Coordinates of C-alpha atoms in Angstrom, one line a residue:
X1 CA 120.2 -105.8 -92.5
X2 CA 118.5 -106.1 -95.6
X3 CA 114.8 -106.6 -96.8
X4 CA 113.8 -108.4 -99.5
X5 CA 109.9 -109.2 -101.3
X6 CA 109.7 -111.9 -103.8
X7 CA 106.7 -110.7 -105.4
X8 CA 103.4 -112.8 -107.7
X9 CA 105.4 -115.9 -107.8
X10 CA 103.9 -120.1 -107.4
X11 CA 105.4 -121.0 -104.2
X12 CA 105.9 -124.7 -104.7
X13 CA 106.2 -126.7 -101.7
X14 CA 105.6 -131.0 -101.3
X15 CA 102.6 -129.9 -100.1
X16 CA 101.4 -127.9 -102.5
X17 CA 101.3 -124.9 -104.4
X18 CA 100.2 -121.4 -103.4
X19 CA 100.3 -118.1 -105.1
X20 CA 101.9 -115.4 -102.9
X21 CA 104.9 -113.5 -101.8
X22 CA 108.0 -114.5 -99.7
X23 CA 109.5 -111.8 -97.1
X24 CA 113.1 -112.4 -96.5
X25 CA 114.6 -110.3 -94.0
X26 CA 118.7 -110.7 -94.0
X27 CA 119.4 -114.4 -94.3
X28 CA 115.9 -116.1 -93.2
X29 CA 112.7 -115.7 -94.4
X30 CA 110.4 -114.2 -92.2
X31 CA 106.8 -114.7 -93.7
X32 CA 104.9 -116.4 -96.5
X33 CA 102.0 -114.0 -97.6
X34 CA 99.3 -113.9 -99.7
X35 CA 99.1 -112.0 -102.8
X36 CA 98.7 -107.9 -102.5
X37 CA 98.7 -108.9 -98.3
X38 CA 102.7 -106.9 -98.4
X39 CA 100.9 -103.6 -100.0
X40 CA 97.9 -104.2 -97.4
X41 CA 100.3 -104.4 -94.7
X42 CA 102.3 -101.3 -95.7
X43 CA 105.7 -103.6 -96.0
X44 CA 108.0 -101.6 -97.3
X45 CA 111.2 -103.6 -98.7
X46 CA 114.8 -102.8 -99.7
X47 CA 114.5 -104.9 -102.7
X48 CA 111.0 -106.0 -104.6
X49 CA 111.5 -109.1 -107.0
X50 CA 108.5 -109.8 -109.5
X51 CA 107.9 -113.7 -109.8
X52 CA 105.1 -113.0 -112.3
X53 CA 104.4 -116.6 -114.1
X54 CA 107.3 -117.9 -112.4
X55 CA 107.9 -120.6 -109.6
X56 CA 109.4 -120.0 -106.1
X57 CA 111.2 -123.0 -104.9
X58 CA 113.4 -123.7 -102.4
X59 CA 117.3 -123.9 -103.1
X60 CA 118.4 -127.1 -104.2
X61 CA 120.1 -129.6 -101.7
X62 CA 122.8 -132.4 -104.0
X63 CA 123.6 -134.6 -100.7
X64 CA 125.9 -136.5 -103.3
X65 CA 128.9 -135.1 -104.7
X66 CA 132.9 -135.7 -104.8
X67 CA 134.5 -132.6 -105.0
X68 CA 138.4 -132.4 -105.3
X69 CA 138.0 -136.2 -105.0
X70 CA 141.5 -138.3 -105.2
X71 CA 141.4 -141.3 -107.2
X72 CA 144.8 -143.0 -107.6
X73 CA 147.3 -140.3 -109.1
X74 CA 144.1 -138.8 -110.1
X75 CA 141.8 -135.6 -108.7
X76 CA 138.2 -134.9 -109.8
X77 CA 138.5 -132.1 -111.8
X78 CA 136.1 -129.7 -109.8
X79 CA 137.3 -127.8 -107.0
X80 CA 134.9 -126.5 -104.2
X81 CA 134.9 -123.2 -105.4
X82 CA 134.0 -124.3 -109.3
X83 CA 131.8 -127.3 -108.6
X84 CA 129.6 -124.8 -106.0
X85 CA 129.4 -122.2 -109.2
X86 CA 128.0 -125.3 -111.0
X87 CA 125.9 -126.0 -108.4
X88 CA 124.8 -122.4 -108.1
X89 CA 123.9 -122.2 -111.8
X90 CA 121.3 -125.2 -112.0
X91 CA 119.7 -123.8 -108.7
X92 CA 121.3 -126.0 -106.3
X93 CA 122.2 -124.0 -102.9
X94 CA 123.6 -126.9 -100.2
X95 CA 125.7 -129.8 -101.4
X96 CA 126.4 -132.4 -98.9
X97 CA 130.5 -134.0 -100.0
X98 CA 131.9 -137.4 -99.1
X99 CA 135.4 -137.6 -97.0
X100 CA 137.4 -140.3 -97.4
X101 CA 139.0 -142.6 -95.4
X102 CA 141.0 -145.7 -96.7
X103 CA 142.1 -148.6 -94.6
X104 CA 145.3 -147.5 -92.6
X105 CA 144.1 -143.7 -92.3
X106 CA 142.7 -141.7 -89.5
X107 CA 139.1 -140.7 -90.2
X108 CA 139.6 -137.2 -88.5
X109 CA 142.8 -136.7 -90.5
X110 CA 140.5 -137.0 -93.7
X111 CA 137.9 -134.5 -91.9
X112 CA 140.6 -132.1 -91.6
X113 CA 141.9 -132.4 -95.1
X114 CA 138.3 -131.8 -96.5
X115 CA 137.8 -129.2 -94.3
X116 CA 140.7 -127.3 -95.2
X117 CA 140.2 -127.8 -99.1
X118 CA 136.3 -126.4 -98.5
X119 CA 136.7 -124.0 -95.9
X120 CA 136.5 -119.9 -97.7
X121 CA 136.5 -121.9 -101.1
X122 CA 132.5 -122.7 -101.0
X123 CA 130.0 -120.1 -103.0
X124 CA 126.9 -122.2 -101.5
X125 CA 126.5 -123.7 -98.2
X126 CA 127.6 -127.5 -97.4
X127 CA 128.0 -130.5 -95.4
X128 CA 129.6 -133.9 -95.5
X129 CA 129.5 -137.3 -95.3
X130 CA 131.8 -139.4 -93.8
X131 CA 133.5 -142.8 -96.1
X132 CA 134.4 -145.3 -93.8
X133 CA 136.7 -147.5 -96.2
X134 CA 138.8 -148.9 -93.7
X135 CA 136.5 -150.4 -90.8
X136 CA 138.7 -151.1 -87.9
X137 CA 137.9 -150.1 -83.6
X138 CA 139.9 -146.7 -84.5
X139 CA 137.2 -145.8 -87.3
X140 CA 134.5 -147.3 -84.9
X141 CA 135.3 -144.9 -82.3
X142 CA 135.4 -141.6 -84.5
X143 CA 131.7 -142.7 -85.9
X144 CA 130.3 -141.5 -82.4
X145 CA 133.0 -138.6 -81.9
X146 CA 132.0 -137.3 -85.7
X147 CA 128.2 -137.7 -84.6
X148 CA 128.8 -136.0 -80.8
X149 CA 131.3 -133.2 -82.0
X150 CA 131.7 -132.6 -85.7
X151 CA 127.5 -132.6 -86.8
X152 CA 128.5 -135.3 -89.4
X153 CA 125.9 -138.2 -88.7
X154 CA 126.3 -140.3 -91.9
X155 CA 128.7 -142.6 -93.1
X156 CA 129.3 -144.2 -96.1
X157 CA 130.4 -148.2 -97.0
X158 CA 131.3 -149.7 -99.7
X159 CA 130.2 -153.6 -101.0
X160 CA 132.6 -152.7 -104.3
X161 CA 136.1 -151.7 -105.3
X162 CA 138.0 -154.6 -103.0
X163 CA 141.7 -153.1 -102.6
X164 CA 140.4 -149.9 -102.0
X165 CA 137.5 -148.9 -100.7
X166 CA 135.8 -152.3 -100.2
X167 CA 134.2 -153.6 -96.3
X168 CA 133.0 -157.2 -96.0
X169 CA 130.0 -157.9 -94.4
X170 CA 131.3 -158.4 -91.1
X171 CA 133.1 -154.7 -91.2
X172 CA 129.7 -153.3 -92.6
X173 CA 127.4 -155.2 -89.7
X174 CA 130.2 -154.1 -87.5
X175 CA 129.8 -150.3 -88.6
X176 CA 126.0 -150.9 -88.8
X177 CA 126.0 -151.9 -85.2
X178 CA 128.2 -148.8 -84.4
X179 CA 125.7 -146.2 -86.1
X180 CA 122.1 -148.0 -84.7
X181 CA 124.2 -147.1 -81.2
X182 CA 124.6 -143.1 -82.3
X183 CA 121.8 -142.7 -84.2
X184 CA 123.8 -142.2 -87.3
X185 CA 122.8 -143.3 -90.8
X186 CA 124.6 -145.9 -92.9
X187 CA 124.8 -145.3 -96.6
X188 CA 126.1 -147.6 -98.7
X189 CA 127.4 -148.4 -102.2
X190 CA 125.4 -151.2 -103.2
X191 CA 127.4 -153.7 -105.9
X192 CA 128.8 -156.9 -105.7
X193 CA 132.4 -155.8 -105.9
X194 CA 134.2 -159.7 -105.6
X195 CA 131.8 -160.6 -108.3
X196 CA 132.5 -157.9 -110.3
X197 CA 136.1 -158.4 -110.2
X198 CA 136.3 -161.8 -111.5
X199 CA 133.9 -160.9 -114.4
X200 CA 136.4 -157.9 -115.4
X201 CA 139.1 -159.9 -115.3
X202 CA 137.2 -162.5 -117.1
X203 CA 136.8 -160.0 -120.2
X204 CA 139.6 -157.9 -120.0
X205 CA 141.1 -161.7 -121.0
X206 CA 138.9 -162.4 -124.2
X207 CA 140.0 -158.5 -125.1
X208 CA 136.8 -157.2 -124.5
X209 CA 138.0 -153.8 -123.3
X210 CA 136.0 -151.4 -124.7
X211 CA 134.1 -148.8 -122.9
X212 CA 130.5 -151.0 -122.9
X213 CA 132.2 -153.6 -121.2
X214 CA 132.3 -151.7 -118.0
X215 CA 128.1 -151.8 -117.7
X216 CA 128.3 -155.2 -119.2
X217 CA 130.7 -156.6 -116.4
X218 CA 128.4 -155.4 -114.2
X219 CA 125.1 -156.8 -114.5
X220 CA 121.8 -155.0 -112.2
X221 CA 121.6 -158.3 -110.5
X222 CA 124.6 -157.7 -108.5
X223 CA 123.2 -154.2 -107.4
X224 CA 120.0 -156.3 -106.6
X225 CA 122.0 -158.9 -104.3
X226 CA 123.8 -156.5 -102.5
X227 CA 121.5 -153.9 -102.3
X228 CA 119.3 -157.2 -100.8
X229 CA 122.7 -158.4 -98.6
X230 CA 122.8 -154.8 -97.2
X231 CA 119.3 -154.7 -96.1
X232 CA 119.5 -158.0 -94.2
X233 CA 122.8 -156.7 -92.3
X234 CA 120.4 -153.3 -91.6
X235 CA 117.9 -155.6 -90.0
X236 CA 120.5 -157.5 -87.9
X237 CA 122.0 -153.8 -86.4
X238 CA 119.0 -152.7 -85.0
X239 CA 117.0 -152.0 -88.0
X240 CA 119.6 -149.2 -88.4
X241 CA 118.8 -146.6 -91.1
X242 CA 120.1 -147.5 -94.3
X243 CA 120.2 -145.4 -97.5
X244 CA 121.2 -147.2 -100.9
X245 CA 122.8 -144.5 -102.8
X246 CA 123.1 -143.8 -106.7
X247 CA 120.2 -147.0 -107.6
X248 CA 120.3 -147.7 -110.9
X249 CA 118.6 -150.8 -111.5
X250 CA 114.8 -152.0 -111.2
X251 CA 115.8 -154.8 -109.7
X252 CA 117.8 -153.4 -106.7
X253 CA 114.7 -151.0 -106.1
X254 CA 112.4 -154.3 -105.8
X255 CA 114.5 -155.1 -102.4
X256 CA 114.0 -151.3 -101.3
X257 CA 110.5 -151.5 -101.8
X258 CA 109.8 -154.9 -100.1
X259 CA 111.6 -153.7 -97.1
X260 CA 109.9 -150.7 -96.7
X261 CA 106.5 -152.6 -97.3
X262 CA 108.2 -154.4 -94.3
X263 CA 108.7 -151.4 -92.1
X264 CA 112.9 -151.2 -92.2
X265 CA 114.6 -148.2 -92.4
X266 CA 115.2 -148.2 -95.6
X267 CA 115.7 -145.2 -98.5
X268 CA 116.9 -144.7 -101.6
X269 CA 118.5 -142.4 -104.1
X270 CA 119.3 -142.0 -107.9
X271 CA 121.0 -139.8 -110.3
X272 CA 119.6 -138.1 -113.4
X273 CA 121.8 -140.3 -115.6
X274 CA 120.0 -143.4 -114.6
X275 CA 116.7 -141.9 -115.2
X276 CA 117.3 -140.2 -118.6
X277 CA 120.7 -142.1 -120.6
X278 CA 121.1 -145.5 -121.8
X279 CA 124.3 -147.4 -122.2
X280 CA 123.6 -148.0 -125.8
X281 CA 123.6 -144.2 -126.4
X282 CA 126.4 -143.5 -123.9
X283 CA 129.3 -146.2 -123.2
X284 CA 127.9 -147.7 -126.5
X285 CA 128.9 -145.3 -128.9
X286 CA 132.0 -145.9 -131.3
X287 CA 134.9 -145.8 -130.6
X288 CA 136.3 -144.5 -127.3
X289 CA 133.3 -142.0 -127.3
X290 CA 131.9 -144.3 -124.1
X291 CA 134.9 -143.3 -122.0
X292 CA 132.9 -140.3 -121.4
X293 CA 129.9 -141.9 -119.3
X294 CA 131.8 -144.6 -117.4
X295 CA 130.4 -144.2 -114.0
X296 CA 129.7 -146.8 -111.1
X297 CA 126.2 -148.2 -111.2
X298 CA 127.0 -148.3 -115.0
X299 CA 124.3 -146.9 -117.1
X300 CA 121.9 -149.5 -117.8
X301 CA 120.9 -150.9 -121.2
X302 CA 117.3 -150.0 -122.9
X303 CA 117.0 -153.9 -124.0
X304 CA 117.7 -155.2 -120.2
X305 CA 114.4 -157.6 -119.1
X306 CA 114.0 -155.1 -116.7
X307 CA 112.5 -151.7 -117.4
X308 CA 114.8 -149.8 -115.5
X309 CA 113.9 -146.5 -116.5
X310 CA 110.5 -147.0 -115.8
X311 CA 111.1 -148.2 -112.9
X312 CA 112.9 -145.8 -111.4
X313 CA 110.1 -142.9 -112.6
X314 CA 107.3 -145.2 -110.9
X315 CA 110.0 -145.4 -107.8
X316 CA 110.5 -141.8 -107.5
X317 CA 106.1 -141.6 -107.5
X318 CA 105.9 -144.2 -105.0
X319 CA 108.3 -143.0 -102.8
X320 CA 110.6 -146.1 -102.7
X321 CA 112.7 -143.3 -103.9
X322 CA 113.5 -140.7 -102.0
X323 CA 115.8 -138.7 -103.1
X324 CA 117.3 -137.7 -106.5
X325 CA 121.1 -136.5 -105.8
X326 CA 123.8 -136.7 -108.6
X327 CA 127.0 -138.7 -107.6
X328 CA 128.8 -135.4 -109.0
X329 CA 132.4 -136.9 -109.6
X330 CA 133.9 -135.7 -112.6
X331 CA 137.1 -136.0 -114.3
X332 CA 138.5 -134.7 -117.6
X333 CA 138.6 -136.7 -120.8
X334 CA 142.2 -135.4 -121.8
X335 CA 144.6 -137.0 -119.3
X336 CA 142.0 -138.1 -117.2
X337 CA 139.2 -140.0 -118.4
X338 CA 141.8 -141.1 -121.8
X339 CA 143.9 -143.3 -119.8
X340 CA 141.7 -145.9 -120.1
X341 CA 140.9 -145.9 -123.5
X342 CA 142.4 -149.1 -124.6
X343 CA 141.1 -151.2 -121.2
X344 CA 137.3 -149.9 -119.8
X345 CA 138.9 -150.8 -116.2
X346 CA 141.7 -148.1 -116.1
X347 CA 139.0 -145.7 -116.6
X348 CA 138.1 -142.9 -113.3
X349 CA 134.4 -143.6 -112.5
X350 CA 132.4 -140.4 -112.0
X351 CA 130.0 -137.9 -114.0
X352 CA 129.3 -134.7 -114.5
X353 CA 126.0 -133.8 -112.7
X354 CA 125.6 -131.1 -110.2
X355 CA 124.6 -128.3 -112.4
X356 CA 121.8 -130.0 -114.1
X357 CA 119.9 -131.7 -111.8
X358 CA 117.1 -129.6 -111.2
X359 CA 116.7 -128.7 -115.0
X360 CA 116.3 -132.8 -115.5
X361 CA 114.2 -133.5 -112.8
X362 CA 112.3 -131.0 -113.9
X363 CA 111.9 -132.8 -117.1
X364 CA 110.0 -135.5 -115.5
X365 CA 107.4 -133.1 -114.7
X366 CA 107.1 -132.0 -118.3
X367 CA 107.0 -135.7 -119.2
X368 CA 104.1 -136.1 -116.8
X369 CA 106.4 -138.4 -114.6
X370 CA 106.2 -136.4 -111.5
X371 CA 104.2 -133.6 -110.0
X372 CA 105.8 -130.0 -109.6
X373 CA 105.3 -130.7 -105.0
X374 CA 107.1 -134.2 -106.0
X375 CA 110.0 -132.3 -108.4
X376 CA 110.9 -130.3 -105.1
X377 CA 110.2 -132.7 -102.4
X378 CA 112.9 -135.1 -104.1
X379 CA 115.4 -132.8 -104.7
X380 CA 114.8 -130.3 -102.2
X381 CA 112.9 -131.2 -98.9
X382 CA 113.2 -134.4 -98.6
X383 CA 117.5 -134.4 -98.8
X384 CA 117.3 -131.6 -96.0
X385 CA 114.8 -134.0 -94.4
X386 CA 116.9 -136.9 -94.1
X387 CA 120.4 -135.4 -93.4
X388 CA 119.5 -133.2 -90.6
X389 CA 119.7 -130.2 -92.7
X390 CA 115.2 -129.4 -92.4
X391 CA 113.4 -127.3 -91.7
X392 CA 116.8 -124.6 -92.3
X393 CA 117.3 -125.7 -95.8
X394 CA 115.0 -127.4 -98.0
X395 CA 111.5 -125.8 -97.9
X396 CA 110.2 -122.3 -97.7
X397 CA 108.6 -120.8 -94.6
X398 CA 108.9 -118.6 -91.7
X399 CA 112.3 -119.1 -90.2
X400 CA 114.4 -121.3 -92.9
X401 CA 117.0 -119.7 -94.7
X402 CA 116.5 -117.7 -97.7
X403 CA 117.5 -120.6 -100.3
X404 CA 115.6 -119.6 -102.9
X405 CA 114.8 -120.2 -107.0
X406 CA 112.6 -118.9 -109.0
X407 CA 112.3 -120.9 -112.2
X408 CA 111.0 -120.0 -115.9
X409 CA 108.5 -122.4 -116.8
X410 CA 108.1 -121.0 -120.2
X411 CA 112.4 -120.8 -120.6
X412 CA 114.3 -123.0 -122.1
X413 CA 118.3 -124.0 -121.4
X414 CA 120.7 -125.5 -124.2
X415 CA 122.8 -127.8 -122.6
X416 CA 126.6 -128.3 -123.8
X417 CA 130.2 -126.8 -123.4
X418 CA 129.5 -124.0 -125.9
X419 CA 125.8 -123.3 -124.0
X420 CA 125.3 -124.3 -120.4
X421 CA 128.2 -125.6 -118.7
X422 CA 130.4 -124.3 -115.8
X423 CA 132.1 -127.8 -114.5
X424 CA 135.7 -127.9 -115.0
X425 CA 135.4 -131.1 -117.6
X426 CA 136.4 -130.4 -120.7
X427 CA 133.2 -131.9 -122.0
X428 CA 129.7 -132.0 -120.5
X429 CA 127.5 -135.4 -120.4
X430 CA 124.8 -133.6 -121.6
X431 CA 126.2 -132.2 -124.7
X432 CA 123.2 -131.0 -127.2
X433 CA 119.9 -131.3 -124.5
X434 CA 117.2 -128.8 -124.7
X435 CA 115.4 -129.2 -122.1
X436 CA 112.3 -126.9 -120.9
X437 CA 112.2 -124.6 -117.7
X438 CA 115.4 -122.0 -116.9
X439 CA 117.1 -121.5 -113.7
X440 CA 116.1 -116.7 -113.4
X441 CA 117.5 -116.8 -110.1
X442 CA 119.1 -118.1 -107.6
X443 CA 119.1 -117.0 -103.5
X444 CA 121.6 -118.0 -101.1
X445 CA 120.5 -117.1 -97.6
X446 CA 119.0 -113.8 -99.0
X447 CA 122.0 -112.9 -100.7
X448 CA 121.3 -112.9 -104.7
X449 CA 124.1 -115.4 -106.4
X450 CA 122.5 -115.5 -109.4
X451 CA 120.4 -113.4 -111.7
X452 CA 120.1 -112.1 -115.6
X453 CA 122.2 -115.2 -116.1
X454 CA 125.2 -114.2 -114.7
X455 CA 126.5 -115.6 -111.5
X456 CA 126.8 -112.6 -109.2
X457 CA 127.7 -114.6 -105.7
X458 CA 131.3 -115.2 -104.3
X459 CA 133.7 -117.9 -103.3
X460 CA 133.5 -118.0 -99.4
X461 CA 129.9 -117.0 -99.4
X462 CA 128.8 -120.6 -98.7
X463 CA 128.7 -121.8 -95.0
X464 CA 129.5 -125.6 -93.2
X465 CA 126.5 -126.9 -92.0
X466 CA 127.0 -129.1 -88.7
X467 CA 123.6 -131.5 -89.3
X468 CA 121.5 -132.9 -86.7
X469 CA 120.3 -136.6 -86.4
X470 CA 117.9 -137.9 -88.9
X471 CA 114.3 -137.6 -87.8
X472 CA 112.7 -139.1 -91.2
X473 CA 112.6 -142.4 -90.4
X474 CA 109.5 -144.9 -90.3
X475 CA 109.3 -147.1 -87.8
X476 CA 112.0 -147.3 -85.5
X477 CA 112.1 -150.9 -84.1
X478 CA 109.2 -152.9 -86.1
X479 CA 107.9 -156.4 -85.1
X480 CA 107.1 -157.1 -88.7

């Protein structure tokens, strides 16, 4: 049993910010004190860490990421064990992963395979998600048994990719009517997927194949329609907690906020991409350049009639967004991501993200977009919050485990394969940022994983976390 004193740091919290020490004692922390109260009280500690002009936070928590994900023929190109080390570096210390089923499969097969590929392979603690993409009584009834006996109380739909991963609505109100019964949370991938099909097809016929044609063919007013479809069939389940993932699109977010103005159980998330990138400077580059960025929202255009951008930002203020999480799905340009470079549609969907969320989000807070208590209440609390994971990961007090970061305010981080970069892409989506703030170290239930930039953790370190049911959730049955 070990003793550790983080020393002169600015605790953040969503609450607010205190100067002071944290006490860690083996894996939880065991007090939050005031500054020079440790020397008062005659604590004497195995380990003393000076904070000095730094911020304490708590460990990151990504609940969206696709690690070893299969796509076709296809695999994302981060394992557990490297796509953890990512996570590690940009001070992210829980990931919650998606498991999928397809139509035809057994959902606790699928739980099995993910458990096996994770299990001893993890350098940070995580969870999972459930993808329910074939919706059929057998799928129904493992819902509740993954809710009773596994501590996985989420589960993912899809309104795009028909042929694959797609539900209609009456499998999505039939699964919505399945969680409202377990108290499980539905999350859903919110595009008009039949649409979209016909409007590939449509292009890929006038030879309109290159990479810009994947945001083109899909337009934020079919996120907005089925982010509004999904919504309804929320309200007609029971008012069943429903959490649009990866938003892109002003638009969409409209629908999220009316129906929280409403009362429903509604959240959101988004991804750093959609708050900082533009197609024109990402799928609209020359050439097959784009490839690189194709991912599902599409990055949307600077020009659009909506101000996406800022109205994500003015989202993530008001709350209407709740949580930024990354999508983390990445895949190699060189015999991955190149196979589609003569047709946009061929192309794997998924980004690189998981190391660099913190830094970007943190960005936002330079920018004067968000507050530092905001900055970790959307990428830290709030996540924990709403999966079950709180108050054990997520915030920093008496009790939770010892996920911990302090960050360099006055540091800066180069971005790029050559700089910052530990994914296992050969490229990085955020080749040549400099952003402000550095990751000095990062705490993993009060084991140090990484310090002096140099990851000093271990593959295996990192835990499964069974979740408990959500308890952030507004009101439960409203007359409104």
């Amino acid at each position: 049993m070990a003793t550790t004193l983080v020393r002169n740091g600015l605790i953040i919290s969503p609450t607010g910010s205190i100067a002071g020490d944290v006490l860690i004692h083996d894996e939880r922390i065991t007090a939050i004190l005031m500054p020079d109260e440790s020397e008062r009280l005659g604590i004497v500690a195995d380990r003393v860490i000076d904070a000095a002009g730094k911020y304490v936070i708590p460990g990151g928590v990504d609940v969206h990421t696709h690690m070893e994900l299969p796509v076709g023929d296809l695999v994302a190109s981060d394992t557990f064990a490297t796509g953890t080390i990512a996570a590690a570096w940009g001070g992210t210390t829980t990931i919650v992963d998606m498991v999928t089923q397809l139509a035809g499969e057994r959902v606790q097969d699928g739980l099995a395979v993910w458990h096996e590929k994770a299990a001893g392979n993890c350098a940070i603690d995580y969870g999972f998600h459930q993808i329910i993409g074939g919706v059929d009584e057998q799928s129904l009834l493992a819902m509740e048994y993954l809710v009773e006996k596994e501590g996985i109380n989420s589960f993912k739909l899809f309104m795009a990719y028909p042929g694959r991963l797609y539900s209609d609505d009456g499998q999505i109100l039939q699964a919505m009517q399945r969680a409202a019964s377990c108290g499980a949370m539905i999350l859903m991938h919110a595009e008009n997927g039949m649409a979209i099909d016909v409007l590939v097809q449509q292009a890929r016929a006038r030879g309109e194949t290159a990479p810009i044609y994947h945001a083109l063919t899909r337009p934020s007013v079919l996120e907005a329609e089925a982010t509004h479809r999904a919504i309804a069939l929320s309200e007609v389940a029971g008012n069943v907690p429903l959490y649009i993932v990866h938003m892109s699109a002003g638009d969409a977010l409209a629908q999220v906020a009316l129906a929280r103005q409403a009362g429903r159980n509604v959240f959101a998330e988004t991804c750093p991409q959609y708050l900082w990138l533009t197609l024109e400077e990402t799928l609209g580059r020359p050439g097959t350049e784009g490839v690189k960025w194709i991912c599902s929202p599409p990055i949307r255009s600077a020009h659009d009639a909506h101000h996406h951008q800022a109205d994500l930002w003015r989202g993530l203020r008001m709350n209407d967004l709740a949580v930024v999480a990354t999508d983390h799905c990445p895949f190699c340009l060189k015999d991955q991501k190149d196979r589609g470079l003569n047709d946009f549609s061929a192309v794997p969907n998924g980004l690189s993200g998981v190391e660099h969320r913190m830094e970007l989000i943190y960005q936002g807070v330079v920018a004067g977009e968000l507050s530092l208590e905001r900055w970790v209440e959307t990428c830290c609390t709030t996540p924990a919050r709403m999966f079950g994971m709180y108050p054990r990961k997520g915030i920093l007090a008496p009790g939770s485990d010892a996920d911990l970061v302090i960050w360099d305010p006055a540091g800066t981080t180069e971005i790029g394969v050559e700089a910052k970069h530990h994914s296992q892409t050969d490229y990085s989506n955020w080749e040549g940022w400099h952003v402000d703030g550095a990751v000095e170290l990062v705490m993993s239930r009060g084991r140090v994983i990484l310090e002096q930039n140099r990851f000093v953790g271990r593959v295996g370190h990192g835990q499964f976390i069974k979740r408990e049911l959500c308890q952030y959730l507004v009101c439960p049955n409203p007359t409104s």
